[in-house]
């Protein structure tokens, strides 16, 4: 029995406290045996290098390089080709001269059958001899007529007839001589010579080809100097003037070439409304080729280089609206770690943008930056 003086509520409280203590010990014991939570796995990202970009305030145009001079060479007369100039190829064999070969002015490139033209020249010479003989006879008759007419032994009509025959035979001689000179000129044109020094762009004949003035035999280009041709709109025309020194840069390299403006079209093209500009530049070393594409800058003023990152690497800065950041990747004990860094975005160029807050050579997350937080581990993918 419980003593009459023992409080019943105190006994129950002690019992409840004992049970709570037992439960607490059980819970604590159970917690001590639970496994630890796994660490967050590394986030897969693709990294990009911070590069340097040099912006410019000028306008840049694409220019096409064309030969300083280019001519189509044709025969002045019709005939069958009997000979094409022979050269030695790289393998030592002899071949017809062709595309890419250099020729000097006056080099005989091809020849048509000469005998046909010589026959025409001989025929014209015979015609001159016949006309000269007729004229000689007419001159004797006219001199005799003048003497008789002076003594009034010849009538006026007979005198006029002798003079007319003299004049007509003289004209026939002049005409025959002109035909002979043309035949001699045509005979000399049986050989086709290069009118300038340069490289052969095209050859359109072979031995046996019927050449004529209507068909181009060779195309020759003088590339000792080249012209860079491009067009500018009306609002940029004030940035260029005759004699201006401009620098061209090839698309396939960093080499730059100076040249002077030598031609500005006085009128705009009817189709695209641009004014044609030509820059002439030296090519003595033959490093430039016709057909290359170069860029030229007008009114340019270069600024200091700035760090540049891909646009995909720029993300909103956490908890600050209107601010931007990039995730810089650093290696710590062989493990890549993410560090969120605030940046200021400047000029965009293509798929990149100039930024301040990073340095050239650092690496930023290009793909996957939106999923990263400060201190996250990174798994770099190629």
Coordinates of C-alpha atoms in Angstrom, one line a residue:
X1 CA 0.0 0.0 0.0
X2 CA 1.0 3.5 -0.6
X3 CA 1.4 5.4 2.6
X4 CA -1.3 7.9 3.3
X5 CA 1.1 10.7 3.4
X6 CA 2.7 10.0 -0.1
X7 CA 1.5 12.3 -2.9
X8 CA 0.1 10.3 -5.8
X9 CA 0.9 13.1 -8.5
X10 CA 4.6 13.1 -7.6
X11 CA 4.9 9.3 -8.1
X12 CA 3.4 9.6 -11.6
X13 CA 5.7 12.4 -12.5
X14 CA 8.7 10.4 -11.5
X15 CA 7.4 7.5 -13.6
X16 CA 6.9 9.7 -16.7
X17 CA 10.3 11.3 -16.3
X18 CA 11.9 7.9 -16.2
X19 CA 10.1 6.8 -19.3
X20 CA 11.2 10.0 -21.2
X21 CA 14.8 9.4 -20.2
X22 CA 14.7 5.9 -21.4
X23 CA 13.2 7.0 -24.8
X24 CA 15.8 9.8 -25.1
X25 CA 18.6 7.3 -24.4
X26 CA 17.1 5.0 -27.0
X27 CA 16.9 7.8 -29.6
X28 CA 20.4 9.0 -28.9
X29 CA 21.7 5.5 -29.2
X30 CA 19.8 5.0 -32.5
X31 CA 21.2 8.3 -33.9
X32 CA 24.7 7.2 -33.1
X33 CA 24.3 4.2 -35.3
X34 CA 22.7 6.0 -38.4
X35 CA 25.2 6.4 -41.4
X36 CA 26.5 10.0 -42.3
X37 CA 24.8 11.9 -45.2
X38 CA 26.7 11.5 -48.6
X39 CA 28.7 14.5 -49.9
X40 CA 27.3 16.5 -52.9
X41 CA 28.7 15.0 -56.1
X42 CA 30.9 17.2 -58.4
X43 CA 29.0 19.2 -61.0
X44 CA 30.0 18.5 -64.6
X45 CA 31.1 21.7 -66.4
X46 CA 33.0 22.7 -69.5
X47 CA 35.7 25.4 -69.0
X48 CA 36.8 28.2 -71.3
X49 CA 39.9 30.4 -71.1
X50 CA 39.6 34.1 -70.5
X51 CA 41.1 35.7 -73.6
X52 CA 42.1 39.2 -74.6
X53 CA 40.0 41.2 -77.0
X54 CA 41.0 44.5 -78.6
X55 CA 38.0 46.5 -79.7
X56 CA 38.1 49.4 -82.2
X57 CA 35.9 52.4 -82.9
X58 CA 36.4 52.1 -86.7
X59 CA 34.4 50.5 -89.4
X60 CA 35.7 47.2 -90.9
X61 CA 35.0 46.0 -94.4
X62 CA 35.9 42.9 -96.4
X63 CA 38.0 43.5 -99.5
X64 CA 38.7 41.1 -102.3
X65 CA 42.2 41.0 -103.8
X66 CA 42.3 41.3 -107.6
X67 CA 45.2 41.6 -110.1
X68 CA 46.6 45.0 -110.8
X69 CA 46.2 44.2 -114.5
X70 CA 44.6 41.2 -116.3
X71 CA 44.2 40.7 -120.1
X72 CA 42.7 38.1 -122.4
X73 CA 45.1 37.2 -125.2
X74 CA 43.7 36.2 -128.5
X75 CA 44.9 35.6 -132.1
X76 CA 44.1 38.3 -134.5
X77 CA 43.5 35.8 -137.3
X78 CA 42.0 32.4 -137.7
X79 CA 44.2 29.3 -138.0
X80 CA 45.0 25.9 -136.6
X81 CA 47.4 25.9 -133.6
X82 CA 50.6 24.1 -134.5
X83 CA 52.7 24.9 -131.5
X84 CA 52.3 25.8 -127.8
X85 CA 55.3 27.0 -125.7
X86 CA 56.9 24.1 -123.8
X87 CA 58.1 24.3 -120.2
X88 CA 59.5 21.9 -117.7
X89 CA 57.3 20.8 -114.9
X90 CA 58.3 20.0 -111.3
X91 CA 58.9 16.3 -112.1
X92 CA 61.3 17.2 -115.0
X93 CA 58.9 16.4 -117.8
X94 CA 58.2 18.8 -120.7
X95 CA 54.6 20.1 -120.9
X96 CA 52.5 22.9 -122.5
X97 CA 52.7 26.2 -120.6
X98 CA 49.6 26.6 -118.5
X99 CA 47.9 27.9 -115.4
X100 CA 50.3 29.2 -112.7
X101 CA 53.3 29.6 -115.0
X102 CA 55.0 33.0 -115.1
X103 CA 55.8 34.6 -118.4
X104 CA 57.7 37.7 -119.4
X105 CA 56.5 40.3 -121.9
X106 CA 57.1 39.2 -125.5
X107 CA 57.3 35.5 -124.7
X108 CA 55.8 33.5 -127.7
X109 CA 53.0 31.5 -126.1
X110 CA 51.6 29.7 -129.2
X111 CA 51.6 29.7 -133.0
X112 CA 49.1 28.9 -135.7
X113 CA 49.8 27.4 -139.1
X114 CA 52.1 29.9 -140.9
X115 CA 51.9 28.5 -144.4
X116 CA 48.3 29.6 -144.9
X117 CA 49.2 33.2 -144.0
X118 CA 52.3 33.1 -146.1
X119 CA 50.3 32.1 -149.1
X120 CA 48.0 35.1 -148.5
X121 CA 51.1 37.4 -148.2
X122 CA 52.6 36.0 -151.5
X123 CA 49.3 36.5 -153.3
X124 CA 49.0 40.0 -152.2
X125 CA 52.6 40.6 -153.4
X126 CA 51.7 39.3 -156.8
X127 CA 48.7 41.7 -156.9
X128 CA 50.9 44.6 -156.1
X129 CA 53.3 43.6 -159.0
X130 CA 50.3 43.3 -161.4
X131 CA 48.9 46.7 -160.4
X132 CA 52.3 48.3 -160.6
X133 CA 52.8 47.0 -164.2
X134 CA 49.4 48.4 -165.3
X135 CA 50.2 51.7 -163.7
X136 CA 53.6 51.8 -165.4
X137 CA 51.9 51.4 -168.8
X138 CA 49.2 53.9 -167.9
X139 CA 51.9 56.4 -166.9
X140 CA 53.7 56.0 -170.3
X141 CA 50.4 56.6 -172.1
X142 CA 49.6 59.6 -170.0
X143 CA 53.0 61.2 -170.6
X144 CA 52.6 60.7 -174.3
X145 CA 49.1 62.1 -174.2
X146 CA 50.4 65.2 -172.4
X147 CA 53.0 65.8 -175.1
X148 CA 50.5 65.4 -177.9
X149 CA 48.0 67.5 -176.2
X150 CA 50.5 70.3 -175.7
X151 CA 51.0 70.4 -179.5
X152 CA 47.3 70.2 -180.1
X153 CA 47.8 66.8 -181.8
X154 CA 45.4 65.1 -179.3
X155 CA 41.9 65.9 -178.5
X156 CA 40.8 66.9 -175.1
X157 CA 38.6 63.7 -174.5
X158 CA 41.6 61.4 -175.4
X159 CA 43.8 63.4 -173.0
X160 CA 41.2 63.1 -170.2
X161 CA 40.9 59.4 -170.8
X162 CA 44.7 58.8 -170.5
X163 CA 44.7 60.8 -167.3
X164 CA 41.8 58.9 -165.8
X165 CA 43.5 55.6 -166.6
X166 CA 46.7 56.9 -164.9
X167 CA 44.8 57.9 -161.8
X168 CA 42.8 54.6 -161.5
X169 CA 45.9 52.4 -161.9
X170 CA 47.7 54.5 -159.2
X171 CA 44.8 53.9 -156.9
X172 CA 44.9 50.2 -157.7
X173 CA 48.6 50.1 -156.8
X174 CA 47.9 51.9 -153.4
X175 CA 45.1 49.4 -152.7
X176 CA 47.2 46.4 -153.5
X177 CA 50.1 47.7 -151.4
X178 CA 47.7 48.1 -148.4
X179 CA 46.5 44.6 -148.9
X180 CA 50.1 43.4 -148.9
X181 CA 50.9 45.3 -145.7
X182 CA 47.9 43.7 -144.0
X183 CA 48.9 40.3 -145.2
X184 CA 52.4 40.8 -143.8
X185 CA 51.0 42.0 -140.5
X186 CA 48.7 38.9 -140.4
X187 CA 51.7 36.7 -141.1
X188 CA 53.6 38.2 -138.2
X189 CA 50.5 37.6 -136.0
X190 CA 50.8 33.9 -136.5
X191 CA 52.8 34.0 -133.3
X192 CA 50.9 34.9 -130.1
X193 CA 53.1 36.9 -127.7
X194 CA 52.5 37.8 -124.1
X195 CA 51.6 41.6 -123.9
X196 CA 52.8 41.9 -120.3
X197 CA 54.7 40.0 -117.6
X198 CA 52.6 38.0 -115.2
X199 CA 51.1 34.7 -114.4
X200 CA 48.9 32.6 -116.7
X201 CA 45.4 32.4 -115.2
X202 CA 43.9 30.2 -118.0
X203 CA 44.9 28.5 -121.2
X204 CA 42.1 27.6 -123.6
X205 CA 43.9 25.9 -126.5
X206 CA 46.1 23.0 -127.5
X207 CA 47.9 21.9 -130.6
X208 CA 45.2 21.3 -133.3
X209 CA 42.7 23.8 -131.9
X210 CA 41.2 26.2 -134.4
X211 CA 42.0 29.6 -133.0
X212 CA 40.2 32.7 -133.9
X213 CA 39.8 36.3 -132.7
X214 CA 36.5 35.3 -131.1
X215 CA 38.1 32.9 -128.7
X216 CA 40.4 33.7 -125.8
X217 CA 43.7 31.8 -126.0
X218 CA 45.3 32.8 -122.7
X219 CA 44.4 35.0 -119.7
X220 CA 47.4 36.6 -118.1
X221 CA 47.4 38.6 -114.8
X222 CA 50.1 41.0 -113.5
X223 CA 50.2 40.3 -109.8
X224 CA 53.4 42.3 -109.0
X225 CA 50.9 44.6 -107.4
X226 CA 47.3 43.9 -106.3
X227 CA 44.2 45.9 -105.8
X228 CA 41.9 45.4 -102.8
X229 CA 38.3 46.2 -103.9
X230 CA 35.5 46.9 -101.5
X231 CA 32.4 49.1 -101.2
X232 CA 31.3 51.6 -98.5
X233 CA 27.9 53.2 -97.9
X234 CA 27.4 56.9 -98.3
X235 CA 27.7 57.7 -94.6
X236 CA 31.2 56.2 -94.5
X237 CA 32.5 57.8 -97.7
X238 CA 34.0 60.7 -95.7
X239 CA 36.4 58.3 -94.0
X240 CA 38.3 57.6 -97.2
X241 CA 40.2 59.8 -99.6
X242 CA 42.6 59.5 -102.5
X243 CA 46.2 58.6 -101.5
X244 CA 45.1 57.5 -98.0
X245 CA 47.3 54.9 -96.4
X246 CA 45.3 51.9 -95.1
X247 CA 46.3 48.6 -93.7
X248 CA 44.8 45.3 -94.8
X249 CA 44.7 42.1 -92.8
X250 CA 44.3 38.7 -94.3
X251 CA 41.6 36.4 -92.8
X252 CA 44.0 33.4 -92.8
X253 CA 46.7 35.1 -90.7
X254 CA 47.9 38.0 -88.6
X255 CA 50.1 39.5 -91.3
X256 CA 49.2 43.1 -92.3
X257 CA 49.9 44.8 -95.6
X258 CA 49.9 48.6 -96.3
X259 CA 48.4 50.1 -99.4
X260 CA 47.2 53.5 -100.7
X261 CA 43.7 54.3 -102.0
X262 CA 44.0 54.7 -105.7
X263 CA 40.3 54.8 -106.8
X264 CA 37.0 56.0 -105.4
X265 CA 34.0 55.6 -107.6
X266 CA 32.2 58.9 -108.3
X267 CA 28.8 57.2 -108.2
X268 CA 27.1 54.5 -106.1
X269 CA 26.3 51.0 -107.5
X270 CA 22.7 51.0 -108.7
X271 CA 21.9 47.7 -107.0
X272 CA 23.5 47.9 -103.5
X273 CA 24.0 51.7 -103.2
X274 CA 27.7 51.4 -102.2
X275 CA 30.7 53.3 -103.6
X276 CA 33.5 51.1 -105.0
X277 CA 36.9 51.7 -103.4
X278 CA 40.3 50.3 -104.6
X279 CA 43.5 50.1 -102.6
X280 CA 46.8 49.3 -104.4
X281 CA 49.5 47.4 -102.6
X282 CA 52.8 46.0 -103.6
X283 CA 53.2 42.2 -104.1
X284 CA 56.9 41.9 -105.2
X285 CA 57.4 38.8 -103.0
X286 CA 54.2 37.2 -104.5
X287 CA 52.9 36.4 -101.0
X288 CA 49.4 37.6 -101.8
X289 CA 47.2 35.8 -104.3
X290 CA 44.3 37.1 -106.3
X291 CA 41.0 36.0 -104.8
X292 CA 42.1 36.3 -101.2
X293 CA 39.8 38.1 -98.8
X294 CA 41.2 40.8 -96.5
X295 CA 39.7 43.2 -94.0
X296 CA 40.3 46.9 -94.0
X297 CA 39.4 49.3 -91.2
X298 CA 38.3 52.9 -91.8
X299 CA 38.5 55.6 -89.1
X300 CA 39.8 53.1 -86.5
X301 CA 41.1 54.0 -83.1
X302 CA 42.2 51.0 -81.1
X303 CA 41.5 50.7 -77.4
X304 CA 43.4 48.8 -74.7
X305 CA 42.8 45.0 -74.8
X306 CA 40.2 43.7 -72.3
X307 CA 39.4 40.3 -70.9
X308 CA 36.8 38.4 -72.9
X309 CA 34.6 35.4 -71.9
X310 CA 31.9 33.5 -73.8
X311 CA 28.4 34.9 -73.4
X312 CA 27.2 31.5 -72.0
X313 CA 29.7 31.9 -69.1
X314 CA 27.9 35.1 -67.8
X315 CA 25.2 34.4 -65.2
X316 CA 23.2 36.6 -62.8
X317 CA 25.0 37.5 -59.6
X318 CA 23.3 35.8 -56.6
X319 CA 20.9 37.9 -54.6
X320 CA 21.6 41.1 -56.5
X321 CA 19.2 42.0 -59.4
X322 CA 20.8 43.5 -62.5
X323 CA 24.3 42.3 -61.6
X324 CA 26.3 39.7 -63.4
X325 CA 29.0 37.1 -62.5
X326 CA 31.1 34.3 -63.9
X327 CA 32.2 31.1 -62.1
X328 CA 36.0 31.0 -62.0
X329 CA 37.4 27.5 -61.7
X330 CA 40.5 26.9 -59.5
X331 CA 42.3 23.7 -58.6
X332 CA 42.7 23.0 -54.9
X333 CA 44.6 19.8 -54.0
X334 CA 43.9 18.4 -57.4
X335 CA 40.1 19.1 -57.2
X336 CA 38.4 21.9 -59.3
X337 CA 36.4 24.3 -57.1
X338 CA 33.9 26.9 -58.2
X339 CA 34.2 30.6 -57.1
X340 CA 31.5 33.0 -58.1
X341 CA 33.0 36.4 -59.1
X342 CA 31.1 39.6 -59.9
X343 CA 31.9 41.1 -63.3
X344 CA 31.0 44.1 -65.3
X345 CA 29.9 43.3 -68.9
X346 CA 31.2 45.5 -71.7
X347 CA 31.1 45.3 -75.5
X348 CA 29.9 42.1 -77.1
X349 CA 31.7 40.6 -80.1
X350 CA 30.3 37.6 -81.8
X351 CA 29.6 34.9 -79.1
X352 CA 31.8 36.6 -76.5
X353 CA 31.8 39.8 -74.4
X354 CA 34.4 42.0 -72.8
X355 CA 34.3 41.9 -69.0
X356 CA 36.1 43.5 -66.1
X357 CA 36.7 41.4 -62.9
X358 CA 38.7 38.5 -64.4
X359 CA 42.1 38.2 -65.9
X360 CA 43.4 36.7 -69.1
X361 CA 44.4 33.1 -68.6
X362 CA 41.9 32.3 -65.9
X363 CA 39.3 29.6 -66.6
X364 CA 35.6 30.1 -66.3
X365 CA 32.7 27.7 -66.5
X366 CA 31.3 28.0 -70.1
X367 CA 28.6 25.3 -69.8
X368 CA 26.9 24.5 -66.5
X369 CA 27.6 27.8 -64.7
X370 CA 23.9 28.4 -63.9
X371 CA 23.9 25.3 -61.6
X372 CA 27.0 26.2 -59.5
X373 CA 27.4 27.8 -56.1
X374 CA 30.4 29.1 -54.3
X375 CA 32.7 26.3 -53.3
X376 CA 31.0 23.6 -55.4
X377 CA 33.3 20.8 -56.7
X378 CA 33.6 20.6 -60.4
X379 CA 34.1 17.7 -62.9
X380 CA 35.6 19.1 -66.0
X381 CA 34.3 17.7 -69.3
X382 CA 36.2 18.1 -72.6

